[in-house]
XYZ file of C-alpha atoms in Angstrom:
666
model
C -39.844 10.451 4.981
C -36.670 12.450 5.513
C -35.514 13.225 9.026
C -34.721 16.942 8.626
C -38.086 18.421 7.647
C -39.720 16.887 10.714
C -36.885 18.121 12.884
C -37.203 21.655 11.625
C -40.979 21.658 11.989
C -40.929 20.200 15.467
C -38.074 22.463 16.448
C -40.098 25.542 15.397
C -43.500 24.513 16.841
C -42.443 22.880 20.120
C -40.076 23.868 22.945
C -36.883 21.821 23.313
C -37.382 18.869 25.791
C -36.071 19.505 29.287
C -33.506 16.924 30.463
C -32.945 15.737 34.034
C -29.262 14.682 34.501
C -30.193 12.248 37.293
C -32.583 10.378 35.044
C -30.651 10.726 31.800
C -30.918 7.114 30.625
C -34.666 6.908 31.286
C -35.229 10.192 29.477
C -33.086 9.068 26.516
C -35.061 5.836 26.145
C -38.358 7.708 26.482
C -37.319 10.212 23.804
C -36.389 7.381 21.455
C -39.977 6.101 21.728
C -41.403 9.440 20.673
C -43.222 9.847 17.359
C -41.298 12.903 16.138
C -37.738 12.778 14.791
C -36.630 15.778 16.843
C -37.191 13.939 20.118
C -35.583 10.813 18.701
C -32.541 12.799 17.599
C -32.179 14.356 21.037
C -32.664 10.974 22.707
C -30.051 9.365 20.476
C -27.542 12.125 21.179
C -28.245 11.857 24.915
C -27.847 8.097 24.835
C -24.522 8.427 23.042
C -23.255 10.851 25.697
C -24.354 8.520 28.498
C -22.670 5.519 26.858
C -19.408 7.438 26.607
C -19.376 8.581 30.241
C -21.228 6.022 32.370
C -18.667 3.328 33.248
C -21.171 1.250 35.212
C -23.514 1.139 32.226
C -20.680 0.051 29.949
C -20.119 -2.974 32.194
C -23.799 -4.007 32.166
C -24.426 -6.145 29.022
C -28.131 -6.540 29.777
C -28.688 -2.792 30.035
C -26.632 -2.171 26.890
C -28.735 -4.699 24.974
C -31.894 -3.003 26.264
C -30.644 0.371 25.047
C -29.796 -1.030 21.623
C -33.243 -2.588 21.354
C -34.879 0.778 22.037
C -33.274 2.502 19.040
C -35.628 2.714 16.012
C -33.907 1.046 13.082
C -35.635 3.055 10.365
C -34.712 6.298 12.099
C -31.026 5.313 12.118
C -31.269 4.460 8.420
C -32.724 7.900 7.672
C -29.873 9.533 9.568
C -27.325 7.549 7.565
C -28.993 8.651 4.319
C -29.142 12.335 5.293
C -27.934 14.659 2.525
C -27.764 18.373 1.869
C -31.056 19.750 0.517
C -33.039 22.974 0.333
C -34.261 22.530 3.903
C -31.106 20.933 5.274
C -27.631 22.419 5.315
C -24.507 20.442 4.599
C -23.405 20.714 8.232
C -26.760 19.487 9.523
C -26.709 16.469 7.217
C -23.156 15.753 8.254
C -24.034 15.879 11.973
C -26.879 13.403 11.416
C -24.616 10.907 9.660
C -21.931 11.301 12.289
C -24.387 10.695 15.146
C -25.766 7.534 13.545
C -22.260 6.212 12.919
C -21.076 7.097 16.428
C -24.034 5.303 18.040
C -23.598 2.145 15.952
C -19.862 2.178 16.676
C -20.478 2.497 20.423
C -22.804 -0.497 20.485
C -20.460 -2.559 18.303
C -17.802 -2.007 20.942
C -20.034 -2.626 23.961
C -22.380 -5.427 22.885
C -21.350 -9.103 23.110
C -20.072 -10.607 19.872
C -23.098 -12.887 19.603
C -25.378 -9.870 19.195
C -23.129 -8.271 16.578
C -24.429 -10.769 14.020
C -28.003 -9.601 14.630
C -29.938 -8.299 11.615
C -30.394 -4.967 13.366
C -26.627 -4.457 13.069
C -25.940 -6.149 9.746
C -28.904 -4.499 8.057
C -27.114 -1.146 8.348
C -24.161 -2.339 6.239
C -25.264 -0.726 2.976
C -26.031 2.581 4.672
C -22.658 2.631 6.385
C -20.794 2.055 3.108
C -22.801 4.794 1.382
C -22.093 7.149 4.315
C -18.366 7.062 3.520
C -18.958 9.684 0.822
C -20.825 12.085 3.142
C -18.376 12.693 5.983
C -14.647 12.264 6.288
C -14.478 12.769 10.055
C -16.189 9.460 10.866
C -14.532 7.349 8.178
C -12.388 5.484 10.691
C -15.406 4.571 12.828
C -17.329 3.297 9.789
C -14.367 1.175 8.702
C -13.974 -0.249 12.209
C -17.666 -1.237 12.219
C -17.391 -2.870 8.790
C -14.228 -4.702 9.826
C -16.108 -6.107 12.832
C -18.852 -7.308 10.496
C -16.335 -8.828 8.070
C -14.716 -10.868 10.841
C -17.771 -13.154 11.078
C -19.413 -15.344 8.462
C -22.833 -13.684 8.827
C -21.312 -10.231 8.634
C -19.261 -11.140 5.569
C -22.402 -12.405 3.840
C -24.170 -9.132 4.670
C -21.303 -7.174 3.118
C -21.382 -9.342 0.007
C -25.076 -8.537 -0.432
C -24.301 -4.818 -0.749
C -24.261 -4.132 -4.471
C -22.152 -0.960 -4.563
C -18.775 -1.111 -2.836
C -17.323 1.823 -4.749
C -17.370 4.303 -1.798
C -15.334 1.753 0.153
C -12.902 0.689 -2.573
C -12.127 4.203 -3.806
C -10.507 5.153 -0.492
C -8.450 1.937 -0.223
C -5.085 3.610 -1.039
C -5.626 6.078 1.833
C -7.275 3.782 4.396
C -5.444 0.509 5.202
C -8.535 -0.852 7.001
C -10.363 -1.087 3.657
C -8.064 -3.876 2.457
C -8.607 -5.749 5.727
C -12.374 -5.449 5.275
C -12.144 -6.755 1.706
C -9.846 -9.596 2.708
C -11.916 -10.890 5.619
C -15.195 -10.425 3.752
C -14.049 -12.517 0.810
C -12.366 -15.157 2.965
C -15.237 -15.558 5.439
C -17.867 -15.191 2.740
C -16.294 -18.028 0.756
C -17.414 -20.469 3.443
C -20.745 -20.579 1.632
C -21.135 -22.060 -1.837
C -20.281 -19.800 -4.758
C -23.889 -19.662 -5.946
C -25.344 -18.824 -2.523
C -22.873 -16.120 -1.545
C -22.500 -14.386 -4.917
C -18.807 -14.120 -4.148
C -17.786 -15.240 -7.644
C -18.827 -11.970 -9.292
C -18.086 -9.779 -6.278
C -14.492 -10.984 -6.057
C -13.827 -10.191 -9.705
C -15.342 -6.696 -9.598
C -13.613 -5.931 -6.295
C -10.147 -6.854 -7.521
C -10.721 -4.847 -10.708
C -11.732 -1.780 -8.674
C -8.791 -2.114 -6.287
C -6.291 -2.434 -9.132
C -7.776 0.713 -10.674
C -7.602 2.548 -7.336
C -3.910 1.671 -6.878
C -2.924 2.316 -10.490
C -1.406 5.755 -9.856
C -0.305 5.136 -6.257
C 3.421 5.022 -5.545
C 3.260 2.025 -3.178
C 1.123 -0.998 -4.086
C 2.523 -3.403 -1.486
C -0.587 -3.202 0.802
C -2.751 -4.319 -2.131
C -0.289 -7.081 -3.041
C -0.234 -8.414 0.520
C -4.034 -8.351 0.694
C -4.375 -10.285 -2.575
C -1.743 -12.826 -1.507
C -3.828 -13.651 1.585
C -7.034 -13.838 -0.467
C -5.531 -16.123 -3.113
C -4.162 -18.413 -0.409
C -7.407 -18.704 1.583
C -10.246 -18.539 -0.943
C -11.037 -21.829 -2.740
C -9.799 -21.859 -6.383
C -13.275 -22.550 -7.760
C -14.392 -19.098 -6.588
C -12.091 -17.378 -9.087
C -13.124 -16.848 -12.687
C -11.183 -18.915 -15.200
C -10.437 -15.850 -17.357
C -10.236 -12.838 -15.024
C -10.517 -9.415 -16.593
C -8.213 -7.910 -13.980
C -5.191 -10.122 -14.581
C -3.467 -7.933 -17.167
C -3.941 -4.717 -15.182
C -2.635 -6.387 -12.014
C 0.375 -7.675 -13.914
C 1.219 -4.086 -14.920
C 1.163 -3.091 -11.248
C 3.583 -5.935 -10.512
C 5.882 -4.764 -13.299
C 5.779 -1.213 -11.925
C 6.935 -2.449 -8.517
C 10.117 -3.705 -10.196
C 10.753 -1.240 -12.972
C 9.586 2.210 -11.885
C 12.152 4.152 -9.844
C 11.279 4.006 -6.158
C 12.823 5.087 -2.846
C 14.992 2.289 -1.368
C 12.630 1.748 1.555
C 9.575 1.426 -0.683
C 11.337 -0.952 -3.088
C 12.402 -3.168 -0.182
C 8.725 -3.687 0.696
C 6.986 -3.646 -2.687
C 9.305 -5.994 -4.583
C 9.084 -8.946 -2.159
C 5.305 -8.532 -2.099
C 5.229 -8.412 -5.915
C 7.296 -11.619 -6.093
C 4.979 -13.477 -3.726
C 1.897 -12.213 -5.573
C 3.323 -13.295 -8.943
C 3.973 -16.776 -7.567
C 0.402 -16.918 -6.200
C -0.991 -15.962 -9.607
C 1.249 -18.552 -11.224
C -0.261 -21.315 -9.077
C -3.802 -19.974 -9.504
C -3.601 -19.504 -13.287
C -0.839 -21.864 -14.510
C -2.013 -21.705 -18.134
C -2.842 -18.013 -18.612
C -0.415 -16.178 -16.356
C 2.994 -17.312 -17.704
C 2.036 -16.044 -21.174
C 1.070 -12.688 -19.707
C 4.066 -12.409 -17.388
C 6.834 -13.563 -19.717
C 5.809 -12.725 -23.278
C 7.570 -9.369 -23.222
C 4.817 -7.407 -24.969
C 5.124 -4.570 -22.424
C 8.211 -2.370 -22.696
C 9.894 -0.204 -20.121
C 9.610 2.918 -22.285
C 9.648 3.926 -25.935
C 13.342 4.754 -26.156
C 15.893 3.103 -28.416
C 17.405 1.045 -25.584
C 14.052 -0.012 -24.158
C 13.907 -3.594 -22.941
C 10.848 -5.811 -22.442
C 9.467 -5.708 -18.919
C 9.535 -9.496 -18.783
C 13.308 -9.437 -19.320
C 13.820 -6.845 -16.579
C 11.511 -8.770 -14.260
C 13.438 -12.046 -14.665
C 16.758 -10.197 -14.512
C 15.903 -8.653 -11.149
C 14.679 -11.997 -9.814
C 18.019 -13.541 -10.717
C 19.945 -10.676 -9.127
C 17.972 -11.138 -5.915
C 18.620 -14.896 -5.911
C 22.330 -14.607 -6.622
C 22.687 -11.966 -3.921
C 20.738 -13.838 -1.243
C 21.837 -17.472 -1.716
C 25.413 -17.155 -0.380
C 24.216 -15.737 2.967
C 21.278 -18.083 3.578
C 23.164 -20.398 5.910
C 24.154 -17.461 8.091
C 20.534 -16.395 8.727
C 19.108 -19.926 9.021
C 17.921 -19.411 12.604
C 17.301 -15.683 12.460
C 13.793 -14.170 12.730
C 13.915 -12.925 9.137
C 14.677 -16.341 7.605
C 11.035 -17.517 7.139
C 10.195 -14.404 5.109
C 13.404 -14.655 3.097
C 12.776 -18.340 2.460
C 9.227 -17.680 1.226
C 10.381 -14.880 -1.071
C 13.242 -16.898 -2.555
C 11.021 -19.967 -2.975
C 8.588 -17.800 -4.963
C 11.478 -16.459 -7.063
C 12.643 -19.995 -7.857
C 9.097 -20.948 -8.866
C 8.924 -17.948 -11.195
C 12.290 -18.763 -12.786
C 11.167 -22.364 -13.238
C 7.966 -21.133 -14.904
C 10.021 -18.852 -17.173
C 12.242 -21.735 -18.271
C 9.190 -23.912 -18.855
C 7.585 -21.094 -20.853
C 10.653 -20.805 -23.075
C 10.720 -24.561 -23.635
C 7.028 -24.730 -24.534
C 7.444 -21.733 -26.826
C 10.322 -23.342 -28.687
C 8.316 -26.560 -28.997
C 5.353 -24.604 -30.385
C 7.614 -22.864 -32.899
C 8.987 -26.225 -34.028
C 5.468 -27.576 -34.425
C 4.415 -24.518 -36.426
C 7.385 -24.986 -38.737
C 6.320 -28.569 -39.356
C 2.714 -27.631 -40.177
C 2.345 -26.729 -43.833
C 0.480 -23.485 -44.410
C 0.486 -22.288 -40.805
C -1.041 -18.803 -40.762
C 0.948 -15.738 -39.766
C -2.017 -14.567 -37.694
C -1.892 -17.610 -35.449
C 1.878 -17.358 -35.136
C 1.690 -13.740 -34.019
C -1.142 -14.538 -31.622
C 0.905 -17.232 -29.912
C 4.209 -15.338 -29.942
C 6.422 -16.311 -27.008
C 9.330 -14.897 -25.058
C 11.647 -16.824 -27.365
C 10.430 -14.781 -30.342
C 10.092 -11.424 -28.548
C 13.333 -11.456 -26.551
C 16.320 -10.906 -28.798
C 19.089 -13.540 -28.894
C 21.477 -11.328 -26.920
C 18.915 -10.903 -24.110
C 18.241 -14.643 -24.035
C 21.980 -15.312 -23.855
C 22.371 -12.917 -20.914
C 19.532 -14.612 -19.067
C 20.994 -18.057 -19.819
C 24.325 -17.036 -18.293
C 22.604 -15.516 -15.250
C 20.458 -18.614 -14.720
C 23.513 -20.873 -15.021
C 25.304 -18.817 -12.354
C 22.232 -18.978 -10.118
C 22.001 -22.766 -10.581
C 25.678 -23.117 -9.666
C 25.089 -21.174 -6.442
C 22.016 -23.305 -5.774
C 24.052 -26.501 -6.112
C 26.566 -25.137 -3.625
C 23.832 -24.111 -1.198
C 22.073 -27.493 -1.362
C 25.397 -29.170 -0.678
C 26.135 -26.959 2.329
C 22.594 -27.157 3.727
C 22.491 -30.929 3.386
C 25.907 -31.372 4.963
C 24.859 -29.274 7.927
C 21.310 -30.496 8.437
C 21.344 -34.165 7.441
C 24.785 -35.592 6.918
C 26.700 -33.685 9.558
C 29.714 -33.534 7.237
C 30.461 -33.636 3.528
C 30.930 -36.962 1.769
C 29.306 -39.317 4.291
C 27.605 -42.395 2.862
C 23.824 -42.554 3.235
C 24.095 -45.365 5.780
C 26.186 -43.222 8.139
C 24.268 -39.992 7.928
C 22.589 -38.541 10.979
C 19.081 -39.048 9.619
C 19.521 -42.802 9.230
C 21.437 -43.510 12.441
C 19.225 -44.913 15.205
C 21.516 -45.152 18.198
C 20.148 -44.645 21.708
C 23.352 -43.319 23.212
C 26.891 -42.266 22.390
C 28.237 -45.427 24.025
C 26.013 -47.620 21.807
C 27.148 -45.664 18.786
C 30.801 -46.169 19.646
C 30.304 -49.927 20.161
C 28.434 -50.201 16.888
C 31.216 -48.421 15.044
C 28.834 -45.667 13.934
C 30.385 -42.228 13.511
C 28.923 -39.574 15.802
C 27.627 -36.868 13.453
C 26.805 -33.373 14.635
C 24.051 -31.952 12.486
C 22.407 -28.552 12.750
C 19.502 -26.964 10.977
C 16.759 -24.349 11.262
C 14.803 -24.656 14.488
C 11.523 -23.874 12.701
C 11.867 -25.548 9.272
C 14.270 -28.405 8.623
C 15.685 -28.791 5.130
C 13.032 -31.297 3.930
C 10.198 -29.175 5.359
C 11.530 -25.853 4.111
C 9.499 -24.791 1.028
C 12.670 -23.250 -0.372
C 14.257 -26.706 -0.766
C 11.517 -28.026 -3.039
C 11.464 -24.853 -5.142
C 15.241 -24.987 -5.521
C 15.127 -28.627 -6.523
C 12.393 -28.114 -9.124
C 14.216 -25.234 -10.805
C 17.558 -27.026 -10.650
C 16.073 -30.212 -12.113
C 14.385 -28.500 -15.040
C 17.501 -26.527 -15.981
C 19.879 -29.486 -15.709
C 17.656 -31.589 -17.934
C 16.871 -28.957 -20.553
C 20.083 -26.917 -20.810
C 22.957 -28.725 -22.484
C 25.650 -27.450 -20.121
C 28.122 -30.235 -19.370
C 30.106 -28.125 -16.909
C 27.019 -27.446 -14.801
C 25.897 -31.083 -14.972
C 29.349 -32.208 -13.877
C 29.175 -29.760 -10.973
C 25.743 -31.134 -10.056
C 27.238 -34.639 -9.862
C 28.555 -33.487 -6.499
C 25.010 -33.410 -5.065
C 23.752 -36.775 -6.350
C 23.839 -38.082 -2.786
C 21.794 -35.042 -1.722
C 19.165 -35.841 -4.349
C 19.032 -39.480 -3.293
C 18.964 -38.542 0.382
C 15.900 -36.353 -0.232
C 14.407 -39.034 -2.485
C 14.242 -41.673 0.259
C 12.659 -39.405 2.879
C 9.253 -40.607 4.064
C 6.303 -38.770 5.586
C 7.653 -35.327 4.787
C 5.528 -32.327 3.847
C 7.022 -32.115 0.355
C 7.410 -34.629 -2.474
C 11.015 -34.689 -3.723
C 11.037 -37.850 -5.826
C 9.838 -36.483 -9.160
C 12.159 -33.418 -9.278
C 15.066 -35.583 -8.065
C 14.494 -37.974 -10.975
C 14.328 -35.095 -13.448
C 17.627 -33.733 -12.106
C 19.235 -37.169 -12.364
C 18.216 -37.375 -16.032
C 20.481 -34.432 -16.755
C 23.299 -35.344 -14.365
C 23.819 -38.935 -15.558
C 24.580 -37.762 -19.071
C 28.082 -37.121 -17.662
C 30.577 -39.764 -16.580
C 30.937 -38.061 -13.189
C 27.182 -38.189 -12.699
C 26.964 -41.939 -13.388
C 29.870 -42.665 -11.035
C 28.332 -40.567 -8.259
C 24.977 -42.288 -8.792
C 26.463 -45.773 -8.438
C 28.648 -44.857 -5.460
C 25.614 -43.491 -3.585
C 23.658 -46.727 -4.173
C 21.327 -44.907 -6.541
C 20.515 -48.099 -8.462
C 19.322 -49.916 -5.347
C 17.277 -46.944 -4.146
C 15.442 -46.526 -7.450
C 14.870 -50.252 -7.972
C 13.322 -50.531 -4.495
C 10.958 -47.684 -5.342
C 10.168 -49.270 -8.709
C 9.327 -52.531 -6.958
C 6.883 -50.743 -4.641
C 5.219 -49.045 -7.625
C 4.793 -52.367 -9.436
C 3.361 -53.900 -6.267
C 0.852 -51.120 -5.623
C -0.076 -50.517 -9.243
C 0.050 -46.739 -8.656
C 2.348 -43.834 -9.627
C 3.102 -45.232 -13.075
C 4.493 -41.872 -14.236
C 7.205 -41.943 -11.573
C 7.952 -45.564 -12.435
C 8.558 -44.561 -16.059
C 10.913 -41.801 -14.870
C 12.827 -44.363 -12.794
C 13.197 -46.714 -15.747
C 14.436 -43.850 -17.908
C 17.204 -43.035 -15.409
C 18.206 -46.681 -14.911
C 18.274 -47.261 -18.672
C 20.639 -44.324 -19.180
C 22.904 -45.631 -16.410
C 22.957 -49.154 -17.827
C 23.845 -47.849 -21.295
C 26.653 -45.594 -20.044
C 30.222 -46.583 -20.905
C 31.229 -45.757 -17.339
C 28.957 -48.480 -15.951
C 30.651 -51.316 -17.836
C 28.977 -54.741 -18.055
C 25.850 -55.564 -16.098
C 26.382 -55.992 -12.375
C 24.832 -58.783 -10.352
C 22.580 -56.452 -8.328
C 21.134 -55.037 -11.545
C 19.600 -58.393 -12.401
C 16.904 -57.690 -9.793
C 15.209 -55.698 -12.545
C 14.970 -58.821 -14.701
C 13.162 -60.536 -11.829
C 10.642 -57.683 -11.799
C 9.772 -58.247 -15.457
C 7.455 -61.271 -14.954
C 5.793 -59.506 -11.999
C 4.300 -56.935 -14.380
C 1.746 -59.375 -15.816
C -1.138 -57.777 -13.921
C -0.243 -54.202 -14.898
C -2.709 -53.702 -17.723
C -5.602 -51.829 -16.099
C -4.716 -48.474 -17.706
C -2.496 -47.066 -20.441
C 0.110 -45.604 -18.063
C 0.646 -48.944 -16.339
C 0.906 -50.671 -19.734
C 3.576 -48.156 -20.702
C 5.443 -48.808 -17.438
C 5.257 -52.566 -18.016
C 6.805 -52.192 -21.467
C 9.497 -49.863 -20.095
C 10.488 -52.433 -17.439
C 10.719 -55.116 -20.134
C 12.937 -52.855 -22.284
C 15.230 -52.177 -19.323
C 15.403 -55.930 -18.616
C 16.447 -56.616 -22.219
C 19.178 -53.957 -22.059
C 20.517 -55.438 -18.821
C 20.520 -58.938 -20.317
C 22.302 -57.722 -23.451
C 25.122 -56.224 -21.357
C 25.327 -59.154 -18.913
C 28.112 -61.752 -19.109
C 27.019 -65.011 -20.740
C 26.943 -67.032 -17.518
C 24.903 -64.439 -15.669
C 22.502 -64.174 -18.586
C 22.041 -67.954 -18.641
C 21.123 -68.038 -14.919
C 18.241 -65.654 -15.550
C 16.960 -67.457 -18.636
C 13.753 -68.498 -16.880
C 12.764 -64.885 -16.123
C 13.716 -63.848 -19.671
C 11.413 -66.481 -21.197
C 8.548 -65.403 -18.947
C 8.999 -61.830 -20.125
C 8.982 -63.073 -23.757
C 5.670 -64.869 -23.229
C 4.084 -61.839 -21.611
C 5.378 -59.551 -24.358
C 4.119 -61.861 -27.089
C 0.682 -62.031 -25.478
C 0.592 -58.232 -25.238
C 1.632 -57.857 -28.892
C -1.046 -60.275 -30.070
C -3.661 -58.452 -28.021
C -2.616 -55.141 -29.576
C -2.758 -56.568 -33.099
C -6.217 -57.945 -32.384
C -7.308 -54.382 -31.620
C -5.720 -53.121 -34.836
C -2.810 -51.489 -33.035
C 0.955 -52.010 -33.006
C 3.052 -51.554 -29.856
C 6.517 -50.755 -31.165
C 8.076 -51.006 -27.693
C 6.758 -54.535 -27.173
C 8.008 -55.555 -30.630
C 11.483 -54.294 -29.698
C 11.361 -56.378 -26.507
C 10.470 -59.516 -28.487
C 13.208 -58.908 -31.036
C 15.790 -58.251 -28.322
C 14.951 -61.425 -26.380
C 14.834 -63.551 -29.520
C 18.224 -62.142 -30.521
C 19.584 -63.437 -27.215
C 18.010 -66.851 -27.821
C 15.127 -66.529 -25.384
C 11.731 -67.768 -26.598
C 8.851 -69.385 -24.797
């Protein structure tokens, strides 16, 4: 039954209730217990006035709870649903909605937080969302109520149960509180399982609606910041594996970079777009790079139009090249954490772009090798390498090379300042490895007194920017055949090794350091720097720990690859005595056969041992004959086992041939 017809009838047939100011609260509660809606409406309005003006009542939680308990729930729901009709004017319906909202808002403010999760509150959630379309004057109060609900797990679940969020989402560009409501609802609602909360479907439809709402808005940074927080806090399994909103959101990100904007707006929207792109990259590592970098979207239809992916990467590189030289100056400034996060995201995106190009070129090579490959499949899997013209790729290659050069310089300067204290110090004399209790002890021990300085909030190893820089640097040095850049990077080999040996840090530097070394040691300067910095000893010690634990076989294979390249380099000369430690490790690999990766590592260690023995002087080789024969026996046993399974291990066969060529047999 609607509220207004009863009101009109009662208002015509009965005189208006007389109110006694001295007994206002008692009268309000009595009116709320009446059977007719007119008396209830008057009682609710009176109660609202008393709550606003009676300070003593506001400080009495028990009395407030008693007042809230006296309000008929169904009556409040009817007020929230009030609409214009033949017997009810638009203004009357509006006043009903506004009163219901005002009363709920007052009790949300006054009641203890424990009572705010009561069903009597949360059951009004759907009506409050629907009321957003009926009155603009109380929009802020409705949003404040919903935000209070969203801040608790029970309230978030109640919001998720509301089927239609469209009245809420449509006003998101105009009302910043809407994005806060969405964010806290999805984050707090995700505490339940996906099936129980229904958040899986709600999240997808919500993001789609928000992207549509912000499509024609000049500034999308509030939406970007909201989504960044959601992607960081909501468990990955909540997100759909193939989201329908990803392409539309990517267009919004492009617009933040490409569409002309006022300087102030661009300064906010572009950093947010960078961070959001990096979040999407981590959330959808397989789908998003193809969408972001394939260049299928163009800036305009003109003759000089360039793919949006090219402009996106170009602007990222401009930002990096502009910001890197001044990073040391702002290391301890308040803005450094935000700058570091933005630049780390930019490095991750550049690294993903390079990886996308590499995978695209590999796919093209594979397609060329497959006879009868269809043109349809080739067009479907077109990559940035095929869409970007050679001149655009060349420009990006030059820009990336310049950015990598600046990165090398920055890593050198940051490391000198934060770890070494000065350029060129050996690892054993750097500040991080010196354990001297006092200056006097240091002087007696002959240890140089280094003065290091770093960020007060995030040291170099704990700064996320360092890992992102190292990953991008490593990938480019390995994949791009640029001898000048690799020679320049030889100057930070000690930096790479210094980060490699760090223990108990928040980031893992060993794998990217090994990838970088693969590229650097292709130059004579890189091999010399590696040997001077005791790189061989550092990597062999790590290899020994891997063989002992039987874990991290992939990193062990990377280590062997680097050591093999060093041992084969002309700069290294004949085998050195300390290198023979690897030959001793060969027999210790007998137990490494519990999985394929460990078998591959075992074979790689044997191959490295053979190469070291081949390059060793005759006398040195003879002294390690016992270890060589043990390796031969193990290799022969492995080869026979493989043949028994109908397989051939070419690496093991090479080990046997190499040892037999040196005269070592069991």
